Amino acid sequence: MSVLLERAGISARALDLADKVEAFVRTVVVPYEKDPRRTSHGPTDEMVQELRGLARAAGVLTPHILPDGSHLTQRETAAVLIRSGLSPLGPLACNTAAPDEGNMYLLGHVGSPELKKRFLAPMVSGEKRSAFFMTEPAEDGGAGSDPSMMLTTCRPDGNHWVINGRKTYITGADGAGVGIVMAKSDEGACMFLVDLPNPAIRIERVMDTIDSSMPGGHAVISITDLRVPADQMLGQSGEGFRYAQIRLSPARLSHCMRWLGACVRANEIAGDYANRRMAFGKPLVDHEGVGFMLADNLIDLKQAELMTYWCADVLDTGVLGTVESSMAKVAVSEALMRVADRCVQMMGGQGVTADTIVEQVFREIRAFRIYDGPTEVHKWSLAKKVKRDWKKAQQG
């Protein structure tokens, strides 16, 4: 069963890739959902590399980046990443998962040839995972949804920069081979590429979080006198936020793509259960309370799909799409939360067990409403736009 309903504007090449990814995830990856190497801090790296080897053999490893290094369009990427998301393990197997997908996008667009060869190539090949070091602990008063609060510092020292600070919620830091570290210089935010592990970057602890799909979990990090060669800075000192903006909207939207795929699958499982399970003399689907939930899921899934492709089209024009990606992130994450919640409810006790992925999808979507900006932060930003537009209209 194909999940891709939107086909306009997508090349035959991308559609073929999407079909291959879907077939691979459904037939090869799904059986791994019962693998004991799936831990509370994400699948083990041994399992990830095993899955990536299978994806490589099937021709679906890093499918959104073409052999010449160019990327599929955002609309085409959506077609592929939605399919990869049909299993929580799919993005890991196909190398389309966060934070790697967003980091590869950034380096592919702004990295020098030397940095691409050293840091990007092993990520595209699936040999190394990456981590993005931006968020800082609340108890320190550091950067969270407001990156301007960044406390981690960097100072020049000869032909190196020296970085000090603490980071938190650093996804995949445990086991990563590439790091992108954000810090603040006298000129403003800076972004550095580093090899991992590094003795100056210490994992204080890996937190126990509601989600469990990302290898390495989410870590609290101490950075002490980290020396980074100057040529490993992306751009110039003070340009870090500009580069972060290049990564921000596409990475935010790719979350929508992957978790849309996960909720499509959860809805398939819940629908199958509702059609097979008998209660009070008839299948659950024939009870309006359940049938209406399935109907509402179809509506929310279609709206999430259309919002995702709409935002992808905006990004494909070359604009940053900050406003549009905020709108999509809010609309899609909230719609998918409703879908996941209904799937659990329709399945009753079975919905809260690990017998299917429905329970995990519910947890992951709850976290998704916070990651890459909580719903409320995006709405606050959109409200500021309303105010700006109003003021501009008054002046006109």
PDB file of C-alpha atoms in Angstrom, residues 78-345:
ATOM      1  CA  ALA A  78       9.056  14.870   1.285  1.00  0.00           C
ATOM      2  CA  ALA A  79       8.011  12.007  -0.981  1.00  0.00           C
ATOM      3  CA  VAL A  80      11.035   9.988   0.153  1.00  0.00           C
ATOM      4  CA  LEU A  81      11.200  10.923   3.845  1.00  0.00           C
ATOM      5  CA  ILE A  82       7.509  10.278   4.484  1.00  0.00           C
ATOM      6  CA  ARG A  83       8.121   6.722   3.291  1.00  0.00           C
ATOM      7  CA  SER A  84      11.253   6.321   5.414  1.00  0.00           C
ATOM      8  CA  GLY A  85       9.197   7.286   8.463  1.00  0.00           C
ATOM      9  CA  LEU A  86       6.838   4.303   8.139  1.00  0.00           C
ATOM     10  CA  SER A  87       8.908   2.686  10.885  1.00  0.00           C
ATOM     11  CA  PRO A  88      10.702   4.507  13.721  1.00  0.00           C
ATOM     12  CA  LEU A  89      13.770   2.622  12.505  1.00  0.00           C
ATOM     13  CA  GLY A  90      13.322   3.620   8.865  1.00  0.00           C
ATOM     14  CA  PRO A  91      15.064   7.009   9.018  1.00  0.00           C
ATOM     15  CA  LEU A  92      18.019   5.447  10.831  1.00  0.00           C
ATOM     16  CA  ALA A  93      18.312   2.646   8.296  1.00  0.00           C
ATOM     17  CA  CYS A  94      18.011   4.972   5.299  1.00  0.00           C
ATOM     18  CA  ASN A  95      20.178   7.718   6.860  1.00  0.00           C
ATOM     19  CA  THR A  96      17.393  10.298   6.706  1.00  0.00           C
ATOM     20  CA  ALA A  97      17.116  10.771  10.488  1.00  0.00           C
ATOM     21  CA  ALA A  98      17.661  13.848  12.626  1.00  0.00           C
ATOM     22  CA  PRO A  99      20.064  15.391  13.376  1.00  0.00           C
ATOM     23  CA  ASP A 100      22.106  13.869  10.544  1.00  0.00           C
ATOM     24  CA  GLU A 101      19.733  14.849   7.740  1.00  0.00           C
ATOM     25  CA  GLY A 102      19.739  18.516   8.782  1.00  0.00           C
ATOM     26  CA  ASN A 103      23.489  18.541   9.358  1.00  0.00           C
ATOM     27  CA  MET A 104      24.125  17.016   5.935  1.00  0.00           C
ATOM     28  CA  TYR A 105      21.861  19.638   4.367  1.00  0.00           C
ATOM     29  CA  LEU A 106      23.788  22.445   6.056  1.00  0.00           C
ATOM     30  CA  LEU A 107      27.243  21.163   5.138  1.00  0.00           C
ATOM     31  CA  GLY A 108      26.118  20.404   1.608  1.00  0.00           C
ATOM     32  CA  HIS A 109      25.068  24.028   1.155  1.00  0.00           C
ATOM     33  CA  VAL A 110      27.777  25.992   2.999  1.00  0.00           C
ATOM     34  CA  GLY A 111      30.744  23.693   3.643  1.00  0.00           C
ATOM     35  CA  SER A 112      34.020  24.182   1.789  1.00  0.00           C
ATOM     36  CA  PRO A 113      35.250  21.330  -0.436  1.00  0.00           C
ATOM     37  CA  GLU A 114      37.762  20.383   2.271  1.00  0.00           C
ATOM     38  CA  LEU A 115      35.132  20.324   5.028  1.00  0.00           C
ATOM     39  CA  LYS A 116      32.738  18.357   2.845  1.00  0.00           C
ATOM     40  CA  LYS A 117      35.377  15.717   2.147  1.00  0.00           C
ATOM     41  CA  ARG A 118      36.389  15.391   5.792  1.00  0.00           C
ATOM     42  CA  PHE A 119      33.061  15.721   7.607  1.00  0.00           C
ATOM     43  CA  LEU A 120      30.190  15.392   5.133  1.00  0.00           C
ATOM     44  CA  ALA A 121      31.345  12.393   3.094  1.00  0.00           C
ATOM     45  CA  PRO A 122      31.379   9.906   6.013  1.00  0.00           C
ATOM     46  CA  MET A 123      27.917  11.114   7.034  1.00  0.00           C
ATOM     47  CA  VAL A 124      26.470  10.670   3.533  1.00  0.00           C
ATOM     48  CA  SER A 125      27.994   7.187   3.323  1.00  0.00           C
ATOM     49  CA  GLY A 126      26.336   6.296   6.624  1.00  0.00           C
ATOM     50  CA  GLU A 127      29.648   5.537   8.331  1.00  0.00           C
ATOM     51  CA  LYS A 128      29.361   8.305  10.938  1.00  0.00           C
ATOM     52  CA  ARG A 129      26.546   9.864  12.910  1.00  0.00           C
ATOM     53  CA  SER A 130      26.567  13.529  13.895  1.00  0.00           C
ATOM     54  CA  ALA A 131      25.397  15.797  16.702  1.00  0.00           C
ATOM     55  CA  PHE A 132      24.396  19.475  16.749  1.00  0.00           C
ATOM     56  CA  PHE A 133      25.529  21.283  19.907  1.00  0.00           C
ATOM     57  CA  MET A 134      23.318  24.336  20.463  1.00  0.00           C
ATOM     58  CA  THR A 135      20.825  24.013  23.352  1.00  0.00           C
ATOM     59  CA  GLU A 136      22.127  24.812  26.848  1.00  0.00           C
ATOM     60  CA  PRO A 137      20.926  23.893  30.362  1.00  0.00           C
ATOM     61  CA  ALA A 138      18.043  25.926  31.763  1.00  0.00           C
ATOM     62  CA  GLU A 139      19.684  25.988  35.186  1.00  0.00           C
ATOM     63  CA  ASP A 140      22.595  27.878  33.625  1.00  0.00           C
ATOM     64  CA  GLY A 141      20.258  30.362  31.943  1.00  0.00           C
ATOM     65  CA  GLY A 142      21.531  29.248  28.564  1.00  0.00           C
ATOM     66  CA  ALA A 143      20.083  29.071  25.075  1.00  0.00           C
ATOM     67  CA  GLY A 144      16.924  27.081  24.426  1.00  0.00           C
ATOM     68  CA  SER A 145      14.140  28.281  22.180  1.00  0.00           C
ATOM     69  CA  ASP A 146      15.872  31.671  22.349  1.00  0.00           C
ATOM     70  CA  PRO A 147      19.336  31.065  20.829  1.00  0.00           C
ATOM     71  CA  SER A 148      20.396  34.629  21.580  1.00  0.00           C
ATOM     72  CA  MET A 149      20.813  33.520  25.216  1.00  0.00           C
ATOM     73  CA  MET A 150      23.833  31.402  24.267  1.00  0.00           C
ATOM     74  CA  LEU A 151      26.478  31.249  26.998  1.00  0.00           C
ATOM     75  CA  THR A 152      29.056  28.923  25.417  1.00  0.00           C
ATOM     76  CA  THR A 153      32.033  31.058  24.455  1.00  0.00           C
ATOM     77  CA  CYS A 154      34.721  30.857  21.806  1.00  0.00           C
ATOM     78  CA  ARG A 155      37.855  32.984  21.645  1.00  0.00           C
ATOM     79  CA  PRO A 156      40.651  33.072  19.077  1.00  0.00           C
ATOM     80  CA  ASP A 157      44.056  31.719  20.105  1.00  0.00           C
ATOM     81  CA  GLY A 158      46.558  31.849  17.274  1.00  0.00           C
ATOM     82  CA  ASN A 159      45.200  29.758  14.409  1.00  0.00           C
ATOM     83  CA  HIS A 160      42.722  28.017  16.712  1.00  0.00           C
ATOM     84  CA  TRP A 161      39.563  28.859  18.602  1.00  0.00           C
ATOM     85  CA  VAL A 162      39.049  27.789  22.226  1.00  0.00           C
ATOM     86  CA  ILE A 163      35.503  26.847  23.249  1.00  0.00           C
ATOM     87  CA  ASN A 164      34.043  26.533  26.748  1.00  0.00           C
ATOM     88  CA  GLY A 165      30.485  25.902  27.926  1.00  0.00           C
ATOM     89  CA  ARG A 166      27.766  23.376  28.627  1.00  0.00           C
ATOM     90  CA  LYS A 167      25.126  21.942  26.308  1.00  0.00           C
ATOM     91  CA  THR A 168      22.043  19.817  26.852  1.00  0.00           C
ATOM     92  CA  TYR A 169      19.529  17.710  24.884  1.00  0.00           C
ATOM     93  CA  ILE A 170      22.338  17.005  22.430  1.00  0.00           C
ATOM     94  CA  THR A 171      20.796  14.271  20.331  1.00  0.00           C
ATOM     95  CA  GLY A 172      23.104  11.419  19.388  1.00  0.00           C
ATOM     96  CA  ALA A 173      26.250  12.860  21.000  1.00  0.00           C
ATOM     97  CA  ASP A 174      27.040   9.475  22.535  1.00  0.00           C
ATOM     98  CA  GLY A 175      28.555   7.574  19.625  1.00  0.00           C
ATOM     99  CA  ALA A 176      28.653  10.445  17.115  1.00  0.00           C
ATOM    100  CA  GLY A 177      31.675  10.899  14.866  1.00  0.00           C
ATOM    101  CA  VAL A 178      30.992  14.478  13.734  1.00  0.00           C
ATOM    102  CA  GLY A 179      29.916  17.472  15.804  1.00  0.00           C
ATOM    103  CA  ILE A 180      28.658  20.939  14.899  1.00  0.00           C
ATOM    104  CA  VAL A 181      29.257  23.204  17.892  1.00  0.00           C
ATOM    105  CA  MET A 182      27.671  26.622  18.312  1.00  0.00           C
ATOM    106  CA  ALA A 183      29.384  29.197  20.529  1.00  0.00           C
ATOM    107  CA  LYS A 184      29.504  32.974  20.997  1.00  0.00           C
ATOM    108  CA  SER A 185      32.458  35.191  20.094  1.00  0.00           C
ATOM    109  CA  ASP A 186      32.807  38.951  20.474  1.00  0.00           C
ATOM    110  CA  GLU A 187      31.294  39.274  16.974  1.00  0.00           C
ATOM    111  CA  GLY A 188      28.343  36.974  17.644  1.00  0.00           C
ATOM    112  CA  ALA A 189      27.385  33.336  17.123  1.00  0.00           C
ATOM    113  CA  CYS A 190      29.861  30.950  15.504  1.00  0.00           C
ATOM    114  CA  MET A 191      29.599  27.397  14.204  1.00  0.00           C
ATOM    115  CA  PHE A 192      32.445  24.875  14.280  1.00  0.00           C
ATOM    116  CA  LEU A 193      32.958  21.375  12.869  1.00  0.00           C
ATOM    117  CA  VAL A 194      34.744  18.927  15.175  1.00  0.00           C
ATOM    118  CA  ASP A 195      35.746  15.285  15.148  1.00  0.00           C
ATOM    119  CA  LEU A 196      34.168  13.162  17.847  1.00  0.00           C
ATOM    120  CA  PRO A 197      34.880  11.816  20.360  1.00  0.00           C
ATOM    121  CA  ASN A 198      37.096  14.553  21.768  1.00  0.00           C
ATOM    122  CA  PRO A 199      38.492  14.583  25.339  1.00  0.00           C
ATOM    123  CA  ALA A 200      37.473  18.244  25.711  1.00  0.00           C
ATOM    124  CA  ILE A 201      33.826  17.309  25.097  1.00  0.00           C
ATOM    125  CA  ARG A 202      32.574  15.244  28.032  1.00  0.00           C
ATOM    126  CA  ILE A 203      29.192  13.566  28.304  1.00  0.00           C
ATOM    127  CA  GLU A 204      27.927  14.294  31.825  1.00  0.00           C
ATOM    128  CA  ARG A 205      24.928  12.020  31.407  1.00  0.00           C
ATOM    129  CA  VAL A 206      22.443  10.716  28.865  1.00  0.00           C
ATOM    130  CA  MET A 207      18.980  11.726  29.991  1.00  0.00           C
ATOM    131  CA  ASP A 208      15.974   9.443  30.246  1.00  0.00           C
ATOM    132  CA  THR A 209      13.428  11.006  27.896  1.00  0.00           C
ATOM    133  CA  ILE A 210       9.961  10.172  26.623  1.00  0.00           C
ATOM    134  CA  ASP A 211      11.260   9.283  23.161  1.00  0.00           C
ATOM    135  CA  SER A 212      13.552   6.391  22.268  1.00  0.00           C
ATOM    136  CA  SER A 213      14.107   6.419  18.504  1.00  0.00           C
ATOM    137  CA  MET A 214      17.443   8.232  18.217  1.00  0.00           C
ATOM    138  CA  PRO A 215      20.773   6.433  18.756  1.00  0.00           C
ATOM    139  CA  GLY A 216      22.751   7.844  21.639  1.00  0.00           C
ATOM    140  CA  GLY A 217      19.704   9.469  23.219  1.00  0.00           C
ATOM    141  CA  HIS A 218      19.939  13.073  24.407  1.00  0.00           C
ATOM    142  CA  ALA A 219      22.996  14.097  26.433  1.00  0.00           C
ATOM    143  CA  VAL A 220      24.156  16.812  28.810  1.00  0.00           C
ATOM    144  CA  ILE A 221      27.615  17.928  27.674  1.00  0.00           C
ATOM    145  CA  SER A 222      30.554  19.817  29.202  1.00  0.00           C
ATOM    146  CA  ILE A 223      32.991  21.546  26.838  1.00  0.00           C
ATOM    147  CA  THR A 224      36.284  22.498  28.463  1.00  0.00           C
ATOM    148  CA  ASP A 225      39.039  24.281  26.520  1.00  0.00           C
ATOM    149  CA  LEU A 226      38.102  22.660  23.230  1.00  0.00           C
ATOM    150  CA  ARG A 227      40.677  23.751  20.643  1.00  0.00           C
ATOM    151  CA  VAL A 228      39.369  23.885  17.077  1.00  0.00           C
ATOM    152  CA  PRO A 229      41.474  24.931  14.054  1.00  0.00           C
ATOM    153  CA  ALA A 230      40.230  28.173  12.553  1.00  0.00           C
ATOM    154  CA  ASP A 231      39.565  26.526   9.199  1.00  0.00           C
ATOM    155  CA  GLN A 232      36.939  24.336  10.858  1.00  0.00           C
ATOM    156  CA  MET A 233      34.668  27.317  11.471  1.00  0.00           C
ATOM    157  CA  LEU A 234      31.719  27.534   9.080  1.00  0.00           C
ATOM    158  CA  GLY A 235      31.939  30.947   7.500  1.00  0.00           C
ATOM    159  CA  GLN A 236      33.242  33.858   9.550  1.00  0.00           C
ATOM    160  CA  SER A 237      33.012  34.789  13.217  1.00  0.00           C
ATOM    161  CA  GLY A 238      29.527  36.116  13.969  1.00  0.00           C
ATOM    162  CA  GLU A 239      27.813  34.333  11.057  1.00  0.00           C
ATOM    163  CA  GLY A 240      26.598  31.327  13.072  1.00  0.00           C
ATOM    164  CA  PHE A 241      22.961  32.368  13.282  1.00  0.00           C
ATOM    165  CA  ARG A 242      22.851  33.013   9.537  1.00  0.00           C
ATOM    166  CA  TYR A 243      24.036  29.484   8.883  1.00  0.00           C
ATOM    167  CA  ALA A 244      21.649  28.123  11.501  1.00  0.00           C
ATOM    168  CA  GLN A 245      18.806  29.742   9.550  1.00  0.00           C
ATOM    169  CA  ILE A 246      19.860  27.855   6.408  1.00  0.00           C
ATOM    170  CA  ARG A 247      19.498  24.583   8.327  1.00  0.00           C
ATOM    171  CA  LEU A 248      16.464  25.541  10.397  1.00  0.00           C
ATOM    172  CA  SER A 249      13.455  25.461   8.074  1.00  0.00           C
ATOM    173  CA  PRO A 250      14.361  22.355   6.041  1.00  0.00           C
ATOM    174  CA  ALA A 251      15.293  20.410   9.186  1.00  0.00           C
ATOM    175  CA  ARG A 252      12.074  21.503  10.889  1.00  0.00           C
ATOM    176  CA  LEU A 253      10.060  20.392   7.887  1.00  0.00           C
ATOM    177  CA  SER A 254      11.837  17.040   7.582  1.00  0.00           C
ATOM    178  CA  HIS A 255      10.605  16.223  11.100  1.00  0.00           C
ATOM    179  CA  CYS A 256       7.090  16.729   9.757  1.00  0.00           C
ATOM    180  CA  MET A 257       7.820  14.390   6.859  1.00  0.00           C
ATOM    181  CA  ARG A 258       9.214  11.537   8.937  1.00  0.00           C
ATOM    182  CA  TRP A 259       6.581  11.638  11.661  1.00  0.00           C
ATOM    183  CA  LEU A 260       3.804  11.895   9.085  1.00  0.00           C
ATOM    184  CA  GLY A 261       5.009   8.537   7.794  1.00  0.00           C
ATOM    185  CA  ALA A 262       5.027   7.126  11.330  1.00  0.00           C
ATOM    186  CA  CYS A 263       1.455   8.235  11.939  1.00  0.00           C
ATOM    187  CA  VAL A 264       0.302   6.819   8.617  1.00  0.00           C
ATOM    188  CA  ARG A 265       1.640   3.468   9.783  1.00  0.00           C
ATOM    189  CA  ALA A 266       0.131   3.814  13.274  1.00  0.00           C
ATOM    190  CA  ASN A 267      -3.226   4.568  11.669  1.00  0.00           C
ATOM    191  CA  GLU A 268      -2.887   1.473   9.474  1.00  0.00           C
ATOM    192  CA  ILE A 269      -2.303  -0.639  12.574  1.00  0.00           C
ATOM    193  CA  ALA A 270      -5.215   0.933  14.457  1.00  0.00           C
ATOM    194  CA  GLY A 271      -7.496   0.572  11.446  1.00  0.00           C
ATOM    195  CA  ASP A 272      -6.604  -3.089  11.086  1.00  0.00           C
ATOM    196  CA  TYR A 273      -7.299  -3.638  14.778  1.00  0.00           C
ATOM    197  CA  ALA A 274     -10.654  -1.843  14.574  1.00  0.00           C
ATOM    198  CA  ASN A 275     -11.741  -3.983  11.633  1.00  0.00           C
ATOM    199  CA  ARG A 276     -10.724  -7.274  13.261  1.00  0.00           C
ATOM    200  CA  ARG A 277     -11.626  -6.698  16.916  1.00  0.00           C
ATOM    201  CA  MET A 278     -15.179  -7.617  17.876  1.00  0.00           C
ATOM    202  CA  ALA A 279     -17.066  -5.925  20.719  1.00  0.00           C
ATOM    203  CA  PHE A 280     -20.775  -5.854  21.545  1.00  0.00           C
ATOM    204  CA  GLY A 281     -21.661  -8.034  18.593  1.00  0.00           C
ATOM    205  CA  LYS A 282     -19.820  -6.197  15.780  1.00  0.00           C
ATOM    206  CA  PRO A 283     -16.382  -4.999  14.721  1.00  0.00           C
ATOM    207  CA  LEU A 284     -15.089  -1.902  16.510  1.00  0.00           C
ATOM    208  CA  VAL A 285     -15.073   0.016  13.234  1.00  0.00           C
ATOM    209  CA  ASP A 286     -18.870  -0.258  13.102  1.00  0.00           C
ATOM    210  CA  HIS A 287     -19.210   1.580  16.413  1.00  0.00           C
ATOM    211  CA  GLU A 288     -19.475   5.281  15.633  1.00  0.00           C
ATOM    212  CA  GLY A 289     -17.087   6.249  18.438  1.00  0.00           C
ATOM    213  CA  VAL A 290     -14.302   4.301  16.767  1.00  0.00           C
ATOM    214  CA  GLY A 291     -15.354   4.856  13.155  1.00  0.00           C
ATOM    215  CA  PHE A 292     -15.422   8.600  13.670  1.00  0.00           C
ATOM    216  CA  MET A 293     -11.890   8.522  15.130  1.00  0.00           C
ATOM    217  CA  LEU A 294     -10.656   6.756  12.012  1.00  0.00           C
ATOM    218  CA  ALA A 295     -12.440   9.341   9.877  1.00  0.00           C
ATOM    219  CA  ASP A 296     -10.862  12.184  11.854  1.00  0.00           C
ATOM    220  CA  ASN A 297      -7.468  10.558  11.382  1.00  0.00           C
ATOM    221  CA  LEU A 298      -7.890  10.537   7.614  1.00  0.00           C
ATOM    222  CA  ILE A 299      -8.701  14.240   7.711  1.00  0.00           C
ATOM    223  CA  ASP A 300      -5.762  15.146   9.956  1.00  0.00           C
ATOM    224  CA  LEU A 301      -3.325  13.024   7.944  1.00  0.00           C
ATOM    225  CA  LYS A 302      -4.390  14.631   4.680  1.00  0.00           C
ATOM    226  CA  GLN A 303      -4.142  18.131   6.135  1.00  0.00           C
ATOM    227  CA  ALA A 304      -0.673  17.332   7.525  1.00  0.00           C
ATOM    228  CA  GLU A 305       0.403  15.962   4.145  1.00  0.00           C
ATOM    229  CA  LEU A 306      -0.812  19.023   2.247  1.00  0.00           C
ATOM    230  CA  MET A 307       0.764  21.415   4.753  1.00  0.00           C
ATOM    231  CA  THR A 308       4.070  19.582   4.439  1.00  0.00           C
ATOM    232  CA  TYR A 309       4.087  19.735   0.639  1.00  0.00           C
ATOM    233  CA  TRP A 310       2.974  23.381   0.679  1.00  0.00           C
ATOM    234  CA  CYS A 311       5.909  24.365   2.868  1.00  0.00           C
ATOM    235  CA  ALA A 312       8.249  22.244   0.737  1.00  0.00           C
ATOM    236  CA  ASP A 313       7.117  24.168  -2.333  1.00  0.00           C
ATOM    237  CA  VAL A 314       7.860  27.456  -0.583  1.00  0.00           C
ATOM    238  CA  LEU A 315      11.377  26.311   0.327  1.00  0.00           C
ATOM    239  CA  ASP A 316      11.940  25.166  -3.248  1.00  0.00           C
ATOM    240  CA  THR A 317      11.589  28.788  -4.392  1.00  0.00           C
ATOM    241  CA  GLY A 318      14.852  29.510  -2.559  1.00  0.00           C
ATOM    242  CA  VAL A 319      13.476  31.585   0.317  1.00  0.00           C
ATOM    243  CA  LEU A 320      14.258  30.746   3.956  1.00  0.00           C
ATOM    244  CA  GLY A 321      10.598  29.968   4.655  1.00  0.00           C
ATOM    245  CA  THR A 322      10.879  30.725   8.368  1.00  0.00           C
ATOM    246  CA  VAL A 323       7.231  31.771   8.709  1.00  0.00           C
ATOM    247  CA  GLU A 324       5.913  28.961   6.544  1.00  0.00           C
ATOM    248  CA  SER A 325       7.956  26.298   8.346  1.00  0.00           C
ATOM    249  CA  SER A 326       6.679  27.591  11.695  1.00  0.00           C
ATOM    250  CA  MET A 327       3.114  27.282  10.418  1.00  0.00           C
ATOM    251  CA  ALA A 328       3.768  23.784   9.096  1.00  0.00           C
ATOM    252  CA  LYS A 329       5.508  22.661  12.271  1.00  0.00           C
ATOM    253  CA  VAL A 330       2.583  23.756  14.442  1.00  0.00           C
ATOM    254  CA  ALA A 331      -0.130  22.412  12.162  1.00  0.00           C
ATOM    255  CA  VAL A 332       1.541  19.070  11.445  1.00  0.00           C
ATOM    256  CA  SER A 333       2.771  18.300  14.953  1.00  0.00           C
ATOM    257  CA  GLU A 334      -0.598  19.103  16.515  1.00  0.00           C
ATOM    258  CA  ALA A 335      -2.502  17.115  13.861  1.00  0.00           C
ATOM    259  CA  LEU A 336      -0.193  14.118  14.256  1.00  0.00           C
ATOM    260  CA  MET A 337      -0.563  14.257  18.032  1.00  0.00           C
ATOM    261  CA  ARG A 338      -4.313  13.901  17.587  1.00  0.00           C
ATOM    262  CA  VAL A 339      -3.803  10.997  15.184  1.00  0.00           C
ATOM    263  CA  ALA A 340      -1.407   9.159  17.481  1.00  0.00           C
ATOM    264  CA  ASP A 341      -3.658   9.693  20.499  1.00  0.00           C
ATOM    265  CA  ARG A 342      -6.696   8.326  18.656  1.00  0.00           C
ATOM    266  CA  CYS A 343      -4.709   5.276  17.531  1.00  0.00           C
ATOM    267  CA  VAL A 344      -3.860   4.457  21.142  1.00  0.00           C
ATOM    268  CA  GLN A 345      -7.456   5.023  22.224  1.00  0.00           C
TER     269      GLN A 345
END
